[in-house]
Short mmCIF file of C-alpha atoms and ligand atoms in Angstrom, two decimals:
data_model
loop_
_atom_site.label_atom_id
_atom_site.label_comp_id
_atom_site.label_asym_id
_atom_site.label_seq_id
_atom_site.Cartn_x
_atom_site.Cartn_y
_atom_site.Cartn_z
CA MET A 1318 -26.35 3.77 -9.65
CA THR A 1319 -24.65 1.82 -12.43
CA VAL A 1320 -23.76 -1.81 -12.11
CA GLU A 1321 -20.31 -2.23 -10.56
CA LEU A 1322 -18.24 -5.26 -11.53
CA PHE A 1323 -15.33 -6.08 -9.24
CA VAL A 1324 -12.94 -7.94 -11.51
CA PHE A 1325 -9.35 -8.78 -12.37
CA PRO A 1326 -9.83 -8.34 -16.14
CA PRO A 1327 -7.31 -10.90 -17.46
CA SER A 1328 -9.17 -13.75 -15.70
CA PRO A 1329 -11.62 -15.79 -17.82
CA ARG A 1330 -14.13 -15.56 -14.95
CA ALA A 1331 -13.93 -11.77 -15.14
CA PHE A 1332 -14.18 -11.99 -18.91
CA LYS A 1333 -17.51 -13.82 -18.70
CA VAL A 1334 -19.27 -11.07 -16.81
CA MET A 1335 -17.58 -8.14 -18.57
CA ALA A 1336 -18.40 -9.59 -22.00
CA VAL A 1337 -22.06 -10.09 -21.07
CA ALA A 1338 -22.31 -6.52 -19.73
CA ASN A 1339 -20.65 -5.18 -22.88
CA HIS A 1340 -22.83 -7.27 -25.15
CA LEU A 1341 -25.97 -5.99 -23.45
CA GLY A 1342 -24.77 -2.39 -23.72
CA LEU A 1343 -25.17 -1.89 -19.98
CA ASP A 1344 -23.84 1.14 -18.20
CA TRP A 1345 -21.31 -0.50 -15.86
CA THR A 1346 -18.23 0.44 -13.88
CA LEU A 1347 -15.09 -1.65 -13.59
CA ARG A 1348 -13.73 -1.94 -10.04
CA MET A 1349 -10.28 -3.47 -10.24
CA VAL A 1350 -9.51 -6.36 -7.89
CA ASP A 1351 -5.74 -6.64 -8.10
CA LEU A 1352 -5.38 -10.38 -7.47
CA PRO A 1353 -1.56 -10.48 -7.66
CA GLY A 1354 -1.50 -7.61 -5.15
CA GLY A 1355 -3.86 -9.46 -2.77
CA ALA A 1356 -6.79 -7.00 -3.02
CA GLN A 1357 -9.24 -9.91 -2.73
CA ARG A 1358 -8.13 -10.44 0.88
CA GLN A 1359 -8.60 -6.82 1.99
CA PRO A 1360 -11.42 -6.49 4.55
CA ASP A 1361 -13.50 -4.06 2.46
CA TYR A 1362 -13.56 -6.55 -0.41
CA ALA A 1363 -13.90 -9.67 1.75
CA CYS A 1364 -17.10 -8.28 3.24
CA LEU A 1365 -18.56 -8.13 -0.30
CA ASN A 1366 -17.33 -11.61 -1.21
CA PRO A 1367 -16.46 -13.89 1.74
CA ASN A 1368 -14.75 -16.31 -0.65
CA MET A 1369 -12.11 -13.62 -1.23
CA ARG A 1370 -12.34 -14.26 -4.96
CA MET A 1371 -13.61 -12.33 -7.91
CA PRO A 1372 -15.83 -11.49 -9.74
CA THR A 1373 -18.45 -9.77 -7.60
CA LEU A 1374 -21.33 -7.55 -8.70
CA ARG A 1375 -22.79 -4.66 -6.75
CA HIS A 1376 -25.90 -2.89 -7.99
CA ASP A 1377 -27.10 -0.31 -5.48
CA ASP A 1378 -27.44 -2.34 -2.27
CA TYR A 1379 -27.51 -5.72 -4.03
CA VAL A 1380 -24.33 -7.82 -3.99
CA LEU A 1381 -23.85 -11.04 -5.94
CA TRP A 1382 -20.87 -13.36 -6.43
CA GLU A 1383 -20.26 -16.39 -8.69
CA ALA A 1384 -19.58 -15.44 -12.28
CA ASN A 1385 -22.35 -17.45 -13.88
CA ALA A 1386 -24.95 -16.12 -11.43
CA ILE A 1387 -23.73 -12.58 -12.16
CA ALA A 1388 -24.10 -13.27 -15.89
CA GLN A 1389 -27.72 -14.31 -15.26
CA TYR A 1390 -28.40 -11.17 -13.24
CA LEU A 1391 -27.03 -9.01 -16.05
CA ALA A 1392 -29.09 -10.86 -18.68
CA LEU A 1393 -32.23 -10.34 -16.58
CA LEU A 1394 -31.65 -6.58 -16.77
CA ARG A 1395 -32.20 -6.93 -20.55
CA PRO A 1396 -34.64 -9.86 -20.90
CA GLU A 1397 -35.35 -8.90 -24.51
CA SER A 1398 -31.75 -9.89 -25.39
CA GLY A 1399 -32.68 -13.58 -25.15
CA LEU A 1400 -29.31 -14.39 -23.55
CA LEU A 1401 -31.34 -16.12 -20.81
CA PRO A 1402 -34.41 -17.41 -22.65
CA ALA A 1403 -37.88 -16.95 -21.16
CA GLY A 1404 -39.12 -20.46 -21.93
CA GLU A 1405 -38.52 -22.90 -19.09
CA ARG A 1406 -36.80 -25.69 -21.05
CA ALA A 1407 -34.71 -23.32 -23.14
CA ARG A 1408 -33.63 -21.50 -19.96
CA LEU A 1409 -32.78 -24.74 -18.18
CA ASP A 1410 -30.68 -25.80 -21.15
CA VAL A 1411 -28.60 -22.62 -20.81
CA ILE A 1412 -28.30 -23.12 -17.04
CA ARG A 1413 -27.35 -26.78 -17.56
CA TRP A 1414 -24.38 -25.72 -19.70
CA GLN A 1415 -23.40 -23.09 -17.14
CA PHE A 1416 -23.31 -25.85 -14.49
CA TRP A 1417 -21.32 -28.01 -16.94
CA ASP A 1418 -18.90 -25.12 -17.30
CA LEU A 1419 -18.19 -25.11 -13.55
CA ALA A 1420 -18.25 -28.88 -13.08
CA HIS A 1421 -16.34 -29.97 -16.19
CA LEU A 1422 -14.84 -27.31 -18.44
CA GLU A 1423 -13.21 -25.08 -15.81
CA PRO A 1424 -11.45 -27.97 -14.02
CA ALA A 1425 -10.35 -29.31 -17.43
CA TYR A 1426 -8.64 -26.15 -18.68
CA THR A 1427 -7.44 -24.65 -15.37
CA PRO A 1428 -4.21 -26.72 -15.18
CA PHE A 1429 -3.20 -25.43 -18.63
CA ILE A 1430 -3.78 -21.77 -17.79
CA PHE A 1431 -2.18 -22.19 -14.36
CA GLU A 1432 0.96 -23.94 -15.59
CA ASN A 1433 1.47 -22.01 -18.83
CA VAL A 1434 0.20 -18.52 -17.98
CA VAL A 1435 -0.28 -17.87 -14.24
CA LYS A 1436 2.91 -19.54 -13.01
CA PRO A 1437 5.32 -17.85 -15.44
CA ALA A 1438 3.57 -14.46 -15.23
CA PHE A 1439 2.81 -14.19 -11.51
CA ARG A 1440 4.68 -16.88 -9.59
CA GLY A 1441 8.03 -16.79 -11.32
CA GLY A 1442 7.84 -20.55 -11.95
CA GLU A 1443 8.19 -22.99 -14.81
CA PRO A 1444 5.32 -25.15 -16.11
CA ASP A 1445 5.19 -28.59 -14.44
CA ALA A 1446 5.27 -31.13 -17.27
CA SER A 1447 3.77 -33.91 -15.15
CA ALA A 1448 0.79 -31.72 -14.13
CA LEU A 1449 0.20 -30.90 -17.80
CA ALA A 1450 0.42 -34.58 -18.76
CA ARG A 1451 -2.16 -35.49 -16.09
CA ALA A 1452 -4.47 -32.74 -17.41
CA GLU A 1453 -4.46 -34.05 -20.97
CA GLU A 1454 -6.97 -36.93 -20.73
CA PRO A 1455 -9.69 -35.07 -18.74
CA PHE A 1456 -9.31 -32.10 -21.09
CA GLN A 1457 -9.76 -34.27 -24.21
CA ARG A 1458 -12.73 -36.10 -22.65
CA THR A 1459 -14.44 -32.79 -21.82
CA LEU A 1460 -13.72 -31.17 -25.18
CA ARG A 1461 -15.21 -34.13 -27.01
CA VAL A 1462 -18.57 -33.35 -25.35
CA LEU A 1463 -18.45 -29.70 -26.42
CA GLU A 1464 -17.24 -30.63 -29.92
CA ALA A 1465 -20.20 -32.97 -30.42
CA GLN A 1466 -22.66 -30.35 -29.17
CA LEU A 1467 -21.23 -27.73 -31.52
CA GLY A 1468 -21.33 -30.20 -34.40
CA GLU A 1469 -25.10 -29.95 -34.28
CA ASN A 1470 -25.55 -26.31 -33.37
CA ARG A 1471 -24.10 -22.96 -34.34
CA TYR A 1472 -24.11 -21.92 -30.68
CA VAL A 1473 -24.01 -24.09 -27.56
CA THR A 1474 -27.76 -24.46 -27.08
CA GLY A 1475 -28.92 -24.03 -30.67
CA ASN A 1476 -28.98 -21.35 -33.32
CA ILE A 1477 -29.28 -18.46 -30.87
CA LEU A 1478 -26.51 -16.85 -28.85
CA THR A 1479 -27.07 -17.30 -25.09
CA LEU A 1480 -25.24 -17.01 -21.78
CA ALA A 1481 -23.98 -20.55 -22.34
CA ASP A 1482 -21.74 -19.20 -25.11
CA PHE A 1483 -20.32 -16.49 -22.86
CA SER A 1484 -19.75 -18.85 -19.94
CA LEU A 1485 -18.05 -21.53 -22.02
CA GLY A 1486 -16.36 -19.23 -24.54
CA ALA A 1487 -14.44 -17.45 -21.79
CA ALA A 1488 -12.46 -20.66 -21.29
CA PHE A 1489 -10.74 -20.03 -24.61
CA VAL A 1490 -9.65 -16.40 -24.34
CA HIS A 1491 -6.15 -17.53 -23.34
CA ALA A 1492 -6.17 -20.64 -25.53
CA ALA A 1493 -2.91 -19.94 -27.32
CA ALA A 1494 -0.94 -18.77 -24.28
CA SER A 1495 -2.33 -21.69 -22.23
CA ARG A 1496 -1.38 -24.08 -25.03
CA LEU A 1497 -4.79 -25.72 -24.99
CA PRO A 1498 -4.61 -28.75 -27.26
CA LEU A 1499 -7.52 -27.73 -29.51
CA GLU A 1500 -6.31 -29.06 -32.86
CA PRO A 1501 -8.84 -31.93 -33.07
CA TYR A 1502 -11.80 -29.72 -32.25
CA GLU A 1503 -12.82 -28.05 -35.48
CA ASN A 1504 -16.34 -27.17 -34.30
CA VAL A 1505 -15.04 -25.58 -31.09
CA ARG A 1506 -12.55 -23.51 -33.08
CA ARG A 1507 -15.24 -22.41 -35.58
CA TRP A 1508 -17.61 -21.45 -32.74
CA TYR A 1509 -14.92 -19.55 -30.83
CA ALA A 1510 -13.92 -17.62 -33.97
CA ASP A 1511 -17.58 -16.64 -34.31
CA LEU A 1512 -17.69 -15.36 -30.72
CA ALA A 1513 -14.36 -13.57 -31.05
CA GLY A 1514 -15.71 -11.71 -34.08
CA MET A 1515 -18.43 -10.02 -32.03
CA PRO A 1516 -17.73 -6.35 -31.21
CA SER A 1517 -18.59 -6.99 -27.55
CA TRP A 1518 -16.01 -9.80 -27.38
CA GLN A 1519 -13.37 -7.62 -29.02
CA ALA A 1520 -14.11 -4.72 -26.67
CA THR A 1521 -13.80 -7.03 -23.68
CA LEU A 1522 -10.51 -8.49 -24.90
CA ALA A 1523 -9.22 -4.97 -25.35
CA ALA A 1524 -10.31 -3.97 -21.84
CA ALA A 1525 -8.54 -7.01 -20.50
CA GLU A 1526 -5.47 -5.97 -22.51
CA MET A 1527 -5.31 -9.36 -24.16
CA PRO A 1528 -4.56 -9.91 -27.82
CA ALA A 1529 -7.47 -11.47 -29.75
CA GLN A 1530 -6.30 -15.06 -30.06
CA ALA A 1531 -7.66 -17.70 -32.33
CA ALA A 1532 -8.63 -20.85 -30.45
CA ALA A 1533 -6.01 -22.88 -32.26
N1 GSH B 1040 -16.73 -20.19 -8.88
C1 GSH B 1040 -16.22 -18.85 -8.77
C2 GSH B 1040 -14.69 -18.93 -8.82
C3 GSH B 1040 -14.05 -17.57 -8.60
C4 GSH B 1040 -12.53 -17.71 -8.58
O1 GSH B 1040 -11.97 -18.77 -8.26
N2 GSH B 1040 -11.84 -16.59 -8.88
C5 GSH B 1040 -10.39 -16.60 -8.83
C6 GSH B 1040 -9.77 -15.99 -10.07
S1 GSH B 1040 -10.15 -16.79 -11.56
C7 GSH B 1040 -9.90 -15.72 -7.70
O2 GSH B 1040 -10.48 -14.69 -7.44
N3 GSH B 1040 -8.83 -16.12 -7.03
C8 GSH B 1040 -8.24 -15.35 -5.99
C9 GSH B 1040 -7.42 -16.16 -5.05
O3 GSH B 1040 -7.37 -17.38 -5.23
O4 GSH B 1040 -6.81 -15.59 -4.14
C10 GSH B 1040 -16.79 -17.97 -9.90
O5 GSH B 1040 -17.02 -18.53 -10.98
O6 GSH B 1040 -17.02 -16.78 -9.69
#
């Protein structure tokens, strides 16, 4: 059977896994998890993912959750792609940035997407200016790390596209709507424009029904 991805496509965490599957040219099926409708809490979904969150992968009788682990599984279906390098140190470098994504980048941008996109679209609320002000310093501190890394490399781990680019790049798919303060980060904006130019990225944005936004 094909790979099934249980996703709510507008989410950056869904984007990560869909973009990797598209980039690899895998035969995969989208299973919609309607988050605003509460599908993640339905018993048939909760028994696939006890966290009651998405994304989740099912491939025959194998079930996997956590977006970055799913991305690794997909890359291992096409090892020749190099998205997850074979060499130990090169692979650990990619994995290191995927951990950094969860530990640093996601917490840094989440308040912006929550206040400026999720609240107005799904909760009928206004952005909380004090929450956005508190988010500013950790966001800038985190982006400075990525900016420096991308000052030395075309892609996150060097001159070759890897899963690290998919995991981190997904943070910026809603950059404009989230009002991410990216003006000082020229290298990040150049790198994201490069990613957004890939046919797989464009196809994923289209599937998620999101306009292709420049990270600016
Ligand atoms: N660390 C998990 C986080 C998954 C996650 O938090 N997903 C959110 C959407 S972005 C979700 O499903 N939320 C549903 C809810 O909170 O009810 C991953 O990367 O897969």
